[in-house]
PDB file of N, CA and C in Angstrom:
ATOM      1  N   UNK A   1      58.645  82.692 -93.337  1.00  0.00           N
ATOM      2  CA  UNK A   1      57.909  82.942 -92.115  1.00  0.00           C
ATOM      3  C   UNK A   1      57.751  81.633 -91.357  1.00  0.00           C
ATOM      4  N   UNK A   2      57.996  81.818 -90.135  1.00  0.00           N
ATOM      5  CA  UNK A   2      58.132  80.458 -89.493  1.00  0.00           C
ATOM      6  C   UNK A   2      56.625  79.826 -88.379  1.00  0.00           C
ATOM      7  N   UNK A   3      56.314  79.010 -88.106  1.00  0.00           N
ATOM      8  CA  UNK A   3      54.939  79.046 -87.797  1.00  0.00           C
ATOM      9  C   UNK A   3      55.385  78.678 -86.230  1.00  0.00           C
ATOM     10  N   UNK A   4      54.899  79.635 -85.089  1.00  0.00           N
ATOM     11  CA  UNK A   4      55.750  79.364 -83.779  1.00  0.00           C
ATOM     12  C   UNK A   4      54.052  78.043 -83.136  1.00  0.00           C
ATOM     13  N   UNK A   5      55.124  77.268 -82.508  1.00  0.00           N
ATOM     14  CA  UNK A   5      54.654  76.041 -81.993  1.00  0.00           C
ATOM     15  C   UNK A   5      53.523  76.106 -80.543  1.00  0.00           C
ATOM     16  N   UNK A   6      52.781  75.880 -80.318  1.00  0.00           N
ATOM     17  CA  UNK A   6      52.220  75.323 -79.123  1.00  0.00           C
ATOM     18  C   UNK A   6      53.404  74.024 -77.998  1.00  0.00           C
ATOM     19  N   UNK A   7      53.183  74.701 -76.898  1.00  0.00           N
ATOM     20  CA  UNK A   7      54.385  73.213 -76.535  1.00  0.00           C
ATOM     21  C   UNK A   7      53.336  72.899 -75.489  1.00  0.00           C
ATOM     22  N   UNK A   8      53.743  71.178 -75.440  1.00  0.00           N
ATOM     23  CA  UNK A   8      52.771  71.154 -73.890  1.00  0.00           C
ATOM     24  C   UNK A   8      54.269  71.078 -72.965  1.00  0.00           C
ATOM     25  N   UNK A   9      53.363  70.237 -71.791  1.00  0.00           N
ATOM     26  CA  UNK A   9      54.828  70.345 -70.603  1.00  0.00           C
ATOM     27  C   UNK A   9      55.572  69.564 -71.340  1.00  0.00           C
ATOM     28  N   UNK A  10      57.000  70.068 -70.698  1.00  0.00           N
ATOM     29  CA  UNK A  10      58.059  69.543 -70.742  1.00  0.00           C
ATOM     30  C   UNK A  10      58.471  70.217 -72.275  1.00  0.00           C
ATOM     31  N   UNK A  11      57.880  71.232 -72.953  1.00  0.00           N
ATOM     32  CA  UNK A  11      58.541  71.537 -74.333  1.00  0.00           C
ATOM     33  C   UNK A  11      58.052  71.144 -75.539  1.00  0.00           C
ATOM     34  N   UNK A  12      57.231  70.180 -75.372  1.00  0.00           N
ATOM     35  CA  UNK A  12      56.909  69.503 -76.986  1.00  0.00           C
ATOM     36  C   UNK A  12      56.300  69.852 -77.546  1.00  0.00           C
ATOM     37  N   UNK A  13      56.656  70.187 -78.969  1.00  0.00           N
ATOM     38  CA  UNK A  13      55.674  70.789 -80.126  1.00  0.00           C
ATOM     39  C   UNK A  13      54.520  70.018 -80.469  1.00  0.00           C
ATOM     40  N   UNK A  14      53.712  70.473 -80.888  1.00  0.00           N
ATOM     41  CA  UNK A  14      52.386  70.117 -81.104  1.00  0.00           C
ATOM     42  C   UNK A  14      52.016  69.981 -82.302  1.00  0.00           C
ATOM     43  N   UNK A  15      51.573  68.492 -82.727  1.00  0.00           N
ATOM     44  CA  UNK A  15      50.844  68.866 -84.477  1.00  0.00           C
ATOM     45  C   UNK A  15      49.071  68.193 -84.259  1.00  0.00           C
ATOM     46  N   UNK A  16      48.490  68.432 -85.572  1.00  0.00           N
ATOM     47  CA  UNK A  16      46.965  68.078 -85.852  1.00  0.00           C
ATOM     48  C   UNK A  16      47.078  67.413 -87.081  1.00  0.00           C
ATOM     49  N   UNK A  17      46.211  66.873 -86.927  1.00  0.00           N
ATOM     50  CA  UNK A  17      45.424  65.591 -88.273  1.00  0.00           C
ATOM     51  C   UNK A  17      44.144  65.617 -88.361  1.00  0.00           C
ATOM     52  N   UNK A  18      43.831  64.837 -89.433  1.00  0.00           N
ATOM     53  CA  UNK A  18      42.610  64.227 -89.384  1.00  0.00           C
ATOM     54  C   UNK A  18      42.527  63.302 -89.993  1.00  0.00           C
ATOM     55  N   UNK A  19      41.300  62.692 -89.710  1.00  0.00           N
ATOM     56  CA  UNK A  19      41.374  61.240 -90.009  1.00  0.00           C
ATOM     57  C   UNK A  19      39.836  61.614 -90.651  1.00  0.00           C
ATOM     58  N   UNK A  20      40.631  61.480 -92.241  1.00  0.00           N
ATOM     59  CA  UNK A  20      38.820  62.050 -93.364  1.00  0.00           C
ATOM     60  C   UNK A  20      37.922  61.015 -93.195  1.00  0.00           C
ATOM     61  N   UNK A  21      38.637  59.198 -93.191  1.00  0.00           N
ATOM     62  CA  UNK A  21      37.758  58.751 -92.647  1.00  0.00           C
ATOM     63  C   UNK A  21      36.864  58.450 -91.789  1.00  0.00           C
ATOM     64  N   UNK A  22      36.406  59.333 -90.768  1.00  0.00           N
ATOM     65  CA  UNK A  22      35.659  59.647 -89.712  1.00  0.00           C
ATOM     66  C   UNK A  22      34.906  60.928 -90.321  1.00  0.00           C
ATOM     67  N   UNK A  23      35.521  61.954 -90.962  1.00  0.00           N
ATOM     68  CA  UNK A  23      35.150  63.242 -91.055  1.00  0.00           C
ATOM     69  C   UNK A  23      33.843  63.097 -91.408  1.00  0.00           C
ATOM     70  N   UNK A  24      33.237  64.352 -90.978  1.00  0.00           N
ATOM     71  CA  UNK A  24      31.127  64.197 -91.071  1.00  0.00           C
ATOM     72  C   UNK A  24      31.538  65.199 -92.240  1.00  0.00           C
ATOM     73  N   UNK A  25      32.235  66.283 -92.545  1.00  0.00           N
ATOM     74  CA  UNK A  25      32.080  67.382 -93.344  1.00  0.00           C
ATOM     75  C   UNK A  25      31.079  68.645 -92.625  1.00  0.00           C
ATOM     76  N   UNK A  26      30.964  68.730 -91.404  1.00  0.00           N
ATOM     77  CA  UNK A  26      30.365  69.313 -90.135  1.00  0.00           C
ATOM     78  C   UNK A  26      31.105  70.820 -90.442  1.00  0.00           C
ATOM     79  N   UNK A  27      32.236  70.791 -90.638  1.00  0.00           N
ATOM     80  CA  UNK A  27      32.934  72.251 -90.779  1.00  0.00           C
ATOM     81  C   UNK A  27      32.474  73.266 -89.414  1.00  0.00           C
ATOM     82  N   UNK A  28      32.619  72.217 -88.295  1.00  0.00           N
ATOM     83  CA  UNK A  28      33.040  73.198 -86.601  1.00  0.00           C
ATOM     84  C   UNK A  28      34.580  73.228 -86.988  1.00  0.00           C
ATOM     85  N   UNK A  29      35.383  72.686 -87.369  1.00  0.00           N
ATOM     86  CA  UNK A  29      36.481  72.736 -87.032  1.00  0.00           C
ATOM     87  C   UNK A  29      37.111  74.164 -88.229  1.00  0.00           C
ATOM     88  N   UNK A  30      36.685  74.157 -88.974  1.00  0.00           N
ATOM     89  CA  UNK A  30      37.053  75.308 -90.281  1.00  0.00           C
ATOM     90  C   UNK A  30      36.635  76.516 -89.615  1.00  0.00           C
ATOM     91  N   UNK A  31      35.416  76.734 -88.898  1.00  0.00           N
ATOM     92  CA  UNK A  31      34.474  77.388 -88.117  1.00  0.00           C
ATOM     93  C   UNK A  31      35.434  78.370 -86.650  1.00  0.00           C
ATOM     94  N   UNK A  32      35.729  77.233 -86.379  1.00  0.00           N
ATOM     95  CA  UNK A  32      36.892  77.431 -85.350  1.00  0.00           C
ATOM     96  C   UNK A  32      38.202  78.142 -84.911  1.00  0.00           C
ATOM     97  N   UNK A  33      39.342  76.992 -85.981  1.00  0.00           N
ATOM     98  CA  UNK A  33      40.542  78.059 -86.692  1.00  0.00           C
ATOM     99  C   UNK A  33      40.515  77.837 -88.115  1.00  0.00           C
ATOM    100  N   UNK A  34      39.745  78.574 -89.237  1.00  0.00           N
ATOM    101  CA  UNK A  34      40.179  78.404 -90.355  1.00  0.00           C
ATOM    102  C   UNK A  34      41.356  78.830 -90.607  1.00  0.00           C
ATOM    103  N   UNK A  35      42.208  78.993 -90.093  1.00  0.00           N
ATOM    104  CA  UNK A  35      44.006  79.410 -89.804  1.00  0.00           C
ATOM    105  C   UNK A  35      44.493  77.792 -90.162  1.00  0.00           C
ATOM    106  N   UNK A  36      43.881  76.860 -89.573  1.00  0.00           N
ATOM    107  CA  UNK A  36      44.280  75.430 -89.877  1.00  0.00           C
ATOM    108  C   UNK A  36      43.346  74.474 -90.443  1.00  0.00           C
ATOM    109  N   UNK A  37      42.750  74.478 -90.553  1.00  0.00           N
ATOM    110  CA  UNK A  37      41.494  73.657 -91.257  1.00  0.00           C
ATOM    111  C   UNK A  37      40.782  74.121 -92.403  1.00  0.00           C
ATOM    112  N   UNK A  38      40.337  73.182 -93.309  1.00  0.00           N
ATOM    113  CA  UNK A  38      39.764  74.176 -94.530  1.00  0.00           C
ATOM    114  C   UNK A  38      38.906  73.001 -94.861  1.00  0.00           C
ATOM    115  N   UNK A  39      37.375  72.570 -95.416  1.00  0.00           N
ATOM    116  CA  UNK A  39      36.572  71.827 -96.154  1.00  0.00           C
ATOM    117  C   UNK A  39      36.936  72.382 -97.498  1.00  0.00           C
ATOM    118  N   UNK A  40      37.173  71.347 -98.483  1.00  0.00           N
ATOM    119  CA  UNK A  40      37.841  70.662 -99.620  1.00  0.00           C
ATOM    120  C   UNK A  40      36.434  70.803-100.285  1.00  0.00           C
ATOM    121  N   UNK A  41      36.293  70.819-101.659  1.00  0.00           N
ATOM    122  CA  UNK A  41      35.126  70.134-102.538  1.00  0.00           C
ATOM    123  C   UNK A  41      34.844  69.008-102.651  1.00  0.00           C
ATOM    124  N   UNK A  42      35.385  67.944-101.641  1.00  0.00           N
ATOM    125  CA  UNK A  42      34.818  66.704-101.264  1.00  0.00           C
ATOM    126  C   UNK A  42      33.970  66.734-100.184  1.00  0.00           C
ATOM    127  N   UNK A  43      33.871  67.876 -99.727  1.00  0.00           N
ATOM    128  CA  UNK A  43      32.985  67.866 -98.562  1.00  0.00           C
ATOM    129  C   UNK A  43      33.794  67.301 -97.169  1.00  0.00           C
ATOM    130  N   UNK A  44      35.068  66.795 -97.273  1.00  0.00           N
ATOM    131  CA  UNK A  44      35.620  66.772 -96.166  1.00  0.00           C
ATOM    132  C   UNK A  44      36.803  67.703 -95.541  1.00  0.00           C
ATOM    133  N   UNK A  45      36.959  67.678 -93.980  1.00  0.00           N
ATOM    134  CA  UNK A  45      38.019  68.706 -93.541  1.00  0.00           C
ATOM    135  C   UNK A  45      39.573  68.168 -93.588  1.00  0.00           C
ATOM    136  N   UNK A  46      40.320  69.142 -93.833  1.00  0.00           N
ATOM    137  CA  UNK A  46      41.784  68.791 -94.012  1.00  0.00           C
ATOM    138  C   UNK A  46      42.540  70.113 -93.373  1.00  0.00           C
ATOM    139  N   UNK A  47      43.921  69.409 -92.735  1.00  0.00           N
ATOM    140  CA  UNK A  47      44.706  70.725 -92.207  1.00  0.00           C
ATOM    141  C   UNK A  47      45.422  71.559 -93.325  1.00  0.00           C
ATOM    142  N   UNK A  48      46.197  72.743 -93.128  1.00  0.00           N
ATOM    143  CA  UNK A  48      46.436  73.266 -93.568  1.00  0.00           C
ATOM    144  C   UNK A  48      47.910  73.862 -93.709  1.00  0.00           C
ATOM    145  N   UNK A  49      48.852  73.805 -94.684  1.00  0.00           N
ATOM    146  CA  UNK A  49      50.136  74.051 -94.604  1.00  0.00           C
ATOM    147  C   UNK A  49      50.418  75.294 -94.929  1.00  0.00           C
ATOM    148  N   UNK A  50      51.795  75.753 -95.227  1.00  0.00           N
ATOM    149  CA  UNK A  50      52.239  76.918 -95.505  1.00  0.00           C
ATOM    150  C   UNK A  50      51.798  77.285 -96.629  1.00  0.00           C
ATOM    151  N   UNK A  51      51.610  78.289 -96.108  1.00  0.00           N
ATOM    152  CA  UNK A  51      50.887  78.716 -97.693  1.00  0.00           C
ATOM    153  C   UNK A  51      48.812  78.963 -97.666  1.00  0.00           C
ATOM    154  N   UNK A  52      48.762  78.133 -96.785  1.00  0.00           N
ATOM    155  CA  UNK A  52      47.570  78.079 -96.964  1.00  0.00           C
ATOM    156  C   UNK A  52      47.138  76.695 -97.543  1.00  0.00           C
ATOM    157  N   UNK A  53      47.821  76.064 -97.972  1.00  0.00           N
ATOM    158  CA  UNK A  53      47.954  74.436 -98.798  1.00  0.00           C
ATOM    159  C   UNK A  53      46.855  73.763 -98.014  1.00  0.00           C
ATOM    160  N   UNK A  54      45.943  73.247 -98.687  1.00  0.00           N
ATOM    161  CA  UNK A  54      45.107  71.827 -97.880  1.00  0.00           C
ATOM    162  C   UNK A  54      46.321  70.573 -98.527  1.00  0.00           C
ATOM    163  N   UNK A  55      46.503  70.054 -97.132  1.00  0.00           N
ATOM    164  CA  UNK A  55      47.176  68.763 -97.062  1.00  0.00           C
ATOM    165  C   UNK A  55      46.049  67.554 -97.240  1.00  0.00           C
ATOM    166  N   UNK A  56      46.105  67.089 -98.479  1.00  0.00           N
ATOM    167  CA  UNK A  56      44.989  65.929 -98.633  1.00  0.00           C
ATOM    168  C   UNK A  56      45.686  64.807 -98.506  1.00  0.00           C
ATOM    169  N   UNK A  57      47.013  64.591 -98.053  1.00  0.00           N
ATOM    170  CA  UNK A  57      47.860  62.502 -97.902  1.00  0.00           C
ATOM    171  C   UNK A  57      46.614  62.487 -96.402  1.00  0.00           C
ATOM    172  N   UNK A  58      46.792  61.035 -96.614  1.00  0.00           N
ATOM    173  CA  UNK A  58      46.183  60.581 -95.800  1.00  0.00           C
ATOM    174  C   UNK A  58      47.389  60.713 -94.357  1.00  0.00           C
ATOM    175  N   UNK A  59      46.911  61.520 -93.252  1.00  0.00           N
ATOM    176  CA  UNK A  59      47.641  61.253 -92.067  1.00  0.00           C
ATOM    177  C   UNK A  59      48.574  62.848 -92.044  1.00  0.00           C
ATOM    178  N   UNK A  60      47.970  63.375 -93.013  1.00  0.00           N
ATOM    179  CA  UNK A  60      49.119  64.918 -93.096  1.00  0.00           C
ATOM    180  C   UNK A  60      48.650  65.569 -92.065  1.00  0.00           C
ATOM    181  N   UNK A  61      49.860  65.808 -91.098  1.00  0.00           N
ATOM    182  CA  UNK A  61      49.774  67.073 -90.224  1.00  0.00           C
ATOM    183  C   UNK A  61      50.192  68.393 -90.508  1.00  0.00           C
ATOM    184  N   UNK A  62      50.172  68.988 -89.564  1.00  0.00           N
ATOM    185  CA  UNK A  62      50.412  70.450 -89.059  1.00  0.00           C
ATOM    186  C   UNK A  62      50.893  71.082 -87.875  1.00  0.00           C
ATOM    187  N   UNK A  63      51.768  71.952 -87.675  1.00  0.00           N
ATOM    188  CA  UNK A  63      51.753  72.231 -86.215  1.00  0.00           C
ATOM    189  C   UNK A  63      50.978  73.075 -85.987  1.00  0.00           C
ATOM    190  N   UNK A  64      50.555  73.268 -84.576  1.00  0.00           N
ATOM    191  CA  UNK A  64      49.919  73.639 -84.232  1.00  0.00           C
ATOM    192  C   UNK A  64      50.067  75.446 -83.592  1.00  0.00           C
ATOM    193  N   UNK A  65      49.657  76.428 -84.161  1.00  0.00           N
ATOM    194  CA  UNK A  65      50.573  77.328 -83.510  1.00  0.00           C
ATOM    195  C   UNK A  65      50.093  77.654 -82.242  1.00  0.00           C
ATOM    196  N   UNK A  66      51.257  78.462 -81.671  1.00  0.00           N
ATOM    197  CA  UNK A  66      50.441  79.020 -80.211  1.00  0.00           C
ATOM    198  C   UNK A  66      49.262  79.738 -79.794  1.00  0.00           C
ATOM    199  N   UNK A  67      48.946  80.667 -80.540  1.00  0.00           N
ATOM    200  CA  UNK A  67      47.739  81.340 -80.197  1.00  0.00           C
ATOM    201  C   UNK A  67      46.478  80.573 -80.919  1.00  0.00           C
ATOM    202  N   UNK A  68      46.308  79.895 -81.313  1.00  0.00           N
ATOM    203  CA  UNK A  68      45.290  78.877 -82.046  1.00  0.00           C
ATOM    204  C   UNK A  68      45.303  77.738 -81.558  1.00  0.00           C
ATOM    205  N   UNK A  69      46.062  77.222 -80.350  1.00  0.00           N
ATOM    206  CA  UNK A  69      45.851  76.293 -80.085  1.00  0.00           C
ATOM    207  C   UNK A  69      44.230  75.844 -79.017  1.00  0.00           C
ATOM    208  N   UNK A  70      43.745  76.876 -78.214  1.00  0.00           N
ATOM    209  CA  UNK A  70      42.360  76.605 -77.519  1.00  0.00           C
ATOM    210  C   UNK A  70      41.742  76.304 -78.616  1.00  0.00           C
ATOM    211  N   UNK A  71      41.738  77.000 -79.711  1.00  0.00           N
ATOM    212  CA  UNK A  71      40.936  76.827 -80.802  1.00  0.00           C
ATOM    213  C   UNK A  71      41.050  75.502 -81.713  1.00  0.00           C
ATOM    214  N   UNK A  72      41.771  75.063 -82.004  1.00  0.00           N
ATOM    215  CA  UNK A  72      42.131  74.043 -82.348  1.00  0.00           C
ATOM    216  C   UNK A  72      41.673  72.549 -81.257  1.00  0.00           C
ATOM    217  N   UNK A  73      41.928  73.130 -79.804  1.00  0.00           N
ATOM    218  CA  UNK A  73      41.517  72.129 -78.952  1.00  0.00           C
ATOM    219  C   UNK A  73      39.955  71.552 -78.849  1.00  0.00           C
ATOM    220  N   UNK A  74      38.981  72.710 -79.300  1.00  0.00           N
ATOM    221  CA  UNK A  74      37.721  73.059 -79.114  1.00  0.00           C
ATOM    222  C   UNK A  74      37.484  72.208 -80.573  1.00  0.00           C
ATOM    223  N   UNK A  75      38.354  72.271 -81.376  1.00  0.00           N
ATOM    224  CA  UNK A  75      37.625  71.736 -82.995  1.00  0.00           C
ATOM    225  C   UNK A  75      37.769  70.196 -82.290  1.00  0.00           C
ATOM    226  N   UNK A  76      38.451  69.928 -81.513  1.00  0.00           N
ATOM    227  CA  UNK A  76      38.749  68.212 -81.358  1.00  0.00           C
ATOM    228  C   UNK A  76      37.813  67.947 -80.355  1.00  0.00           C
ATOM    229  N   UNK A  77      37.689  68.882 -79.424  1.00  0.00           N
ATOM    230  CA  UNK A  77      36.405  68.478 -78.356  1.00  0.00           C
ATOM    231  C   UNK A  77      35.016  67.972 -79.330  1.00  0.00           C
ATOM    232  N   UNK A  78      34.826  69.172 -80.008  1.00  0.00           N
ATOM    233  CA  UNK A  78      33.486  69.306 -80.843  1.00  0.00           C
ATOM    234  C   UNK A  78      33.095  68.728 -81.806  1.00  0.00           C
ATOM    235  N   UNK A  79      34.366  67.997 -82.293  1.00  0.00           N
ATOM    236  CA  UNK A  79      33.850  67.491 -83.909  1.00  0.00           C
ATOM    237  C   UNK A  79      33.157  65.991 -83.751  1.00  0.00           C
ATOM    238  N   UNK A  80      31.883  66.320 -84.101  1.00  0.00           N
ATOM    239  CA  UNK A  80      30.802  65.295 -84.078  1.00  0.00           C
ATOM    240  C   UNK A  80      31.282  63.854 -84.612  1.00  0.00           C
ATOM    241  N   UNK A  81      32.491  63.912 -85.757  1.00  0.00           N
ATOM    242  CA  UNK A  81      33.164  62.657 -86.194  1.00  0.00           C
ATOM    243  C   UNK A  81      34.354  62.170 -85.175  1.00  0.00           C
ATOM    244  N   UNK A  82      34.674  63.151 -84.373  1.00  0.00           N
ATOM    245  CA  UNK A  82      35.912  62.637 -83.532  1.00  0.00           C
ATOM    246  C   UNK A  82      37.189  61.889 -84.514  1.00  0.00           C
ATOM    247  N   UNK A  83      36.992  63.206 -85.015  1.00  0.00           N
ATOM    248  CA  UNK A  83      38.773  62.814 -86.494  1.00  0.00           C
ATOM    249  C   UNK A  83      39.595  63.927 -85.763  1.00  0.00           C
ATOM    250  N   UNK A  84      39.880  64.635 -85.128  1.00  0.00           N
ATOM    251  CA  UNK A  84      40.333  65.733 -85.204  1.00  0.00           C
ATOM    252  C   UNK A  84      41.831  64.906 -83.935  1.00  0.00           C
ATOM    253  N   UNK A  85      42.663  64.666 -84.084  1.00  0.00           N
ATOM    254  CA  UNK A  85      43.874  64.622 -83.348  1.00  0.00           C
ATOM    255  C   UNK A  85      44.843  65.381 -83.600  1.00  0.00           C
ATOM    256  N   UNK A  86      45.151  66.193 -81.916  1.00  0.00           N
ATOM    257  CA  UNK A  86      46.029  66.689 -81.802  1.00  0.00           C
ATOM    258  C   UNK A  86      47.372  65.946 -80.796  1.00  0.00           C
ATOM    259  N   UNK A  87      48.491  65.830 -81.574  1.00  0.00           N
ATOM    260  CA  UNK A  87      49.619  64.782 -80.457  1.00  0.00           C
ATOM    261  C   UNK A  87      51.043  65.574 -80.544  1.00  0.00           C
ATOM    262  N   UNK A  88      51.666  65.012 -79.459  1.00  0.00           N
ATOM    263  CA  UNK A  88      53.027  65.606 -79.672  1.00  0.00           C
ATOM    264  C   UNK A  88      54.008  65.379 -80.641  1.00  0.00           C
ATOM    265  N   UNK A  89      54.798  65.924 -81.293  1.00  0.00           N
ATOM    266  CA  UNK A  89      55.475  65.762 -82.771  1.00  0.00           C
ATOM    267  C   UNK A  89      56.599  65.056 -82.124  1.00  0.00           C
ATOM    268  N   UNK A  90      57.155  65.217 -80.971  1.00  0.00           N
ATOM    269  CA  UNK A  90      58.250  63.808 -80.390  1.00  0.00           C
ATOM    270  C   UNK A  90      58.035  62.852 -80.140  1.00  0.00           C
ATOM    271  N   UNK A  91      56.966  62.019 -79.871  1.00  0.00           N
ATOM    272  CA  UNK A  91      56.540  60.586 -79.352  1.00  0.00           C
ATOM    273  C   UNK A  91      55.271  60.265 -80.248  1.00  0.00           C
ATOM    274  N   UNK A  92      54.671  61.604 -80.969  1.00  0.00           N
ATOM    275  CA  UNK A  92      53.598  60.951 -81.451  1.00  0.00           C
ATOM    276  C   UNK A  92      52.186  60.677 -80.632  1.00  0.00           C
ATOM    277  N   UNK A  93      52.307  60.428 -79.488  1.00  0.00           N
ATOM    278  CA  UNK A  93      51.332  60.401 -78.402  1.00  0.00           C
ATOM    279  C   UNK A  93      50.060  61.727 -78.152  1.00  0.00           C
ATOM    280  N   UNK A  94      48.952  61.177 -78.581  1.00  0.00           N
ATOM    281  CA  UNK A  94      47.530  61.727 -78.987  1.00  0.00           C
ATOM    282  C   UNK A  94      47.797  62.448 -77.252  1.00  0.00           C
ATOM    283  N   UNK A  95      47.758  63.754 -77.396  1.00  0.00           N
ATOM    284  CA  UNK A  95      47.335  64.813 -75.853  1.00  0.00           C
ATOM    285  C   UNK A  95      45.800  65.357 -76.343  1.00  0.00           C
ATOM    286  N   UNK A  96      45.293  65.462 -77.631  1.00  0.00           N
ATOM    287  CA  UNK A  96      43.871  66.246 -77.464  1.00  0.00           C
ATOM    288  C   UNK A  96      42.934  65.461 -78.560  1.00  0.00           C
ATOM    289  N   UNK A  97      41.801  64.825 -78.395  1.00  0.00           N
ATOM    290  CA  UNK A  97      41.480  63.945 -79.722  1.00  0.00           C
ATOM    291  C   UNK A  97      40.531  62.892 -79.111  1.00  0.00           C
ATOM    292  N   UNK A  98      40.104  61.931 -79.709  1.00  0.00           N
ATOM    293  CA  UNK A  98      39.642  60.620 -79.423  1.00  0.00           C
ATOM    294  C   UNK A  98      40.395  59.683 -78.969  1.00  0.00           C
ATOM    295  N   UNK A  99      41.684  60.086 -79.056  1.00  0.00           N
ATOM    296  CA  UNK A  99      42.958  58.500 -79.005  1.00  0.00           C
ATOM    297  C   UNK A  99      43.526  59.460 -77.603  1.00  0.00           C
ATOM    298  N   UNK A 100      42.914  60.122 -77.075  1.00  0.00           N
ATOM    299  CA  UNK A 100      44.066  61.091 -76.295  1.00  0.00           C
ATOM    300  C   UNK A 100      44.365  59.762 -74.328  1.00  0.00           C
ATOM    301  N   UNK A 101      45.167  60.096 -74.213  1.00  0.00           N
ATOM    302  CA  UNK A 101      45.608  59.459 -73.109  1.00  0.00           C
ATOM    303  C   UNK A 101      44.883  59.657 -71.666  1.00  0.00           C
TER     304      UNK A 101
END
């Protein structure tokens, strides 16, 4: 099963991170899309792979799919730690987040 992409302009796929070191363990973002986010028994948030997998490397993304993406945008507006980056998977360049342009 293939996970269909969010693009911004011009086409580019979209992924999310987090950065645990910021994470409050707030769980707006699990709250949000638990489709991509999940709080761990460390008390912090991590994205989520196929399968359902919490990605715990430090810096592991995800793409972002299309219909989850407002939702996903709203976990990065909201999250009281400002870990939540969303950037384009071709340049890398932060479009929704704390680092965003």
């Amino acid at each position: 099963m293939s996970v269909q992409q969010q693009t911004a302009d011009g086409g580019e796929a979209l992924e999310v991170w987090i950065d645990q070191d910021l994470c409050t363990g707030d769980g707006i973002c699990a709250q949000y899309a638990p489709e991509v986010f999940e709080l761990d028994i460390d008390g912090l948030a991590y994205v989520k792979g196929a399968g359902d997998e919490l990605l715990q490397d430090q810096g592991a993304t995800t793409p972002v799919p299309l219909p989850l993406l407002a939702d996903v945008v709203d976990s990065a507006k909201e999250c009281p730690g400002e870990c939540i980056h969303v950037r384009r998977v071709q340049d890398k360049v932060e479009v929704y987040g704390p680092d965003a342009e």
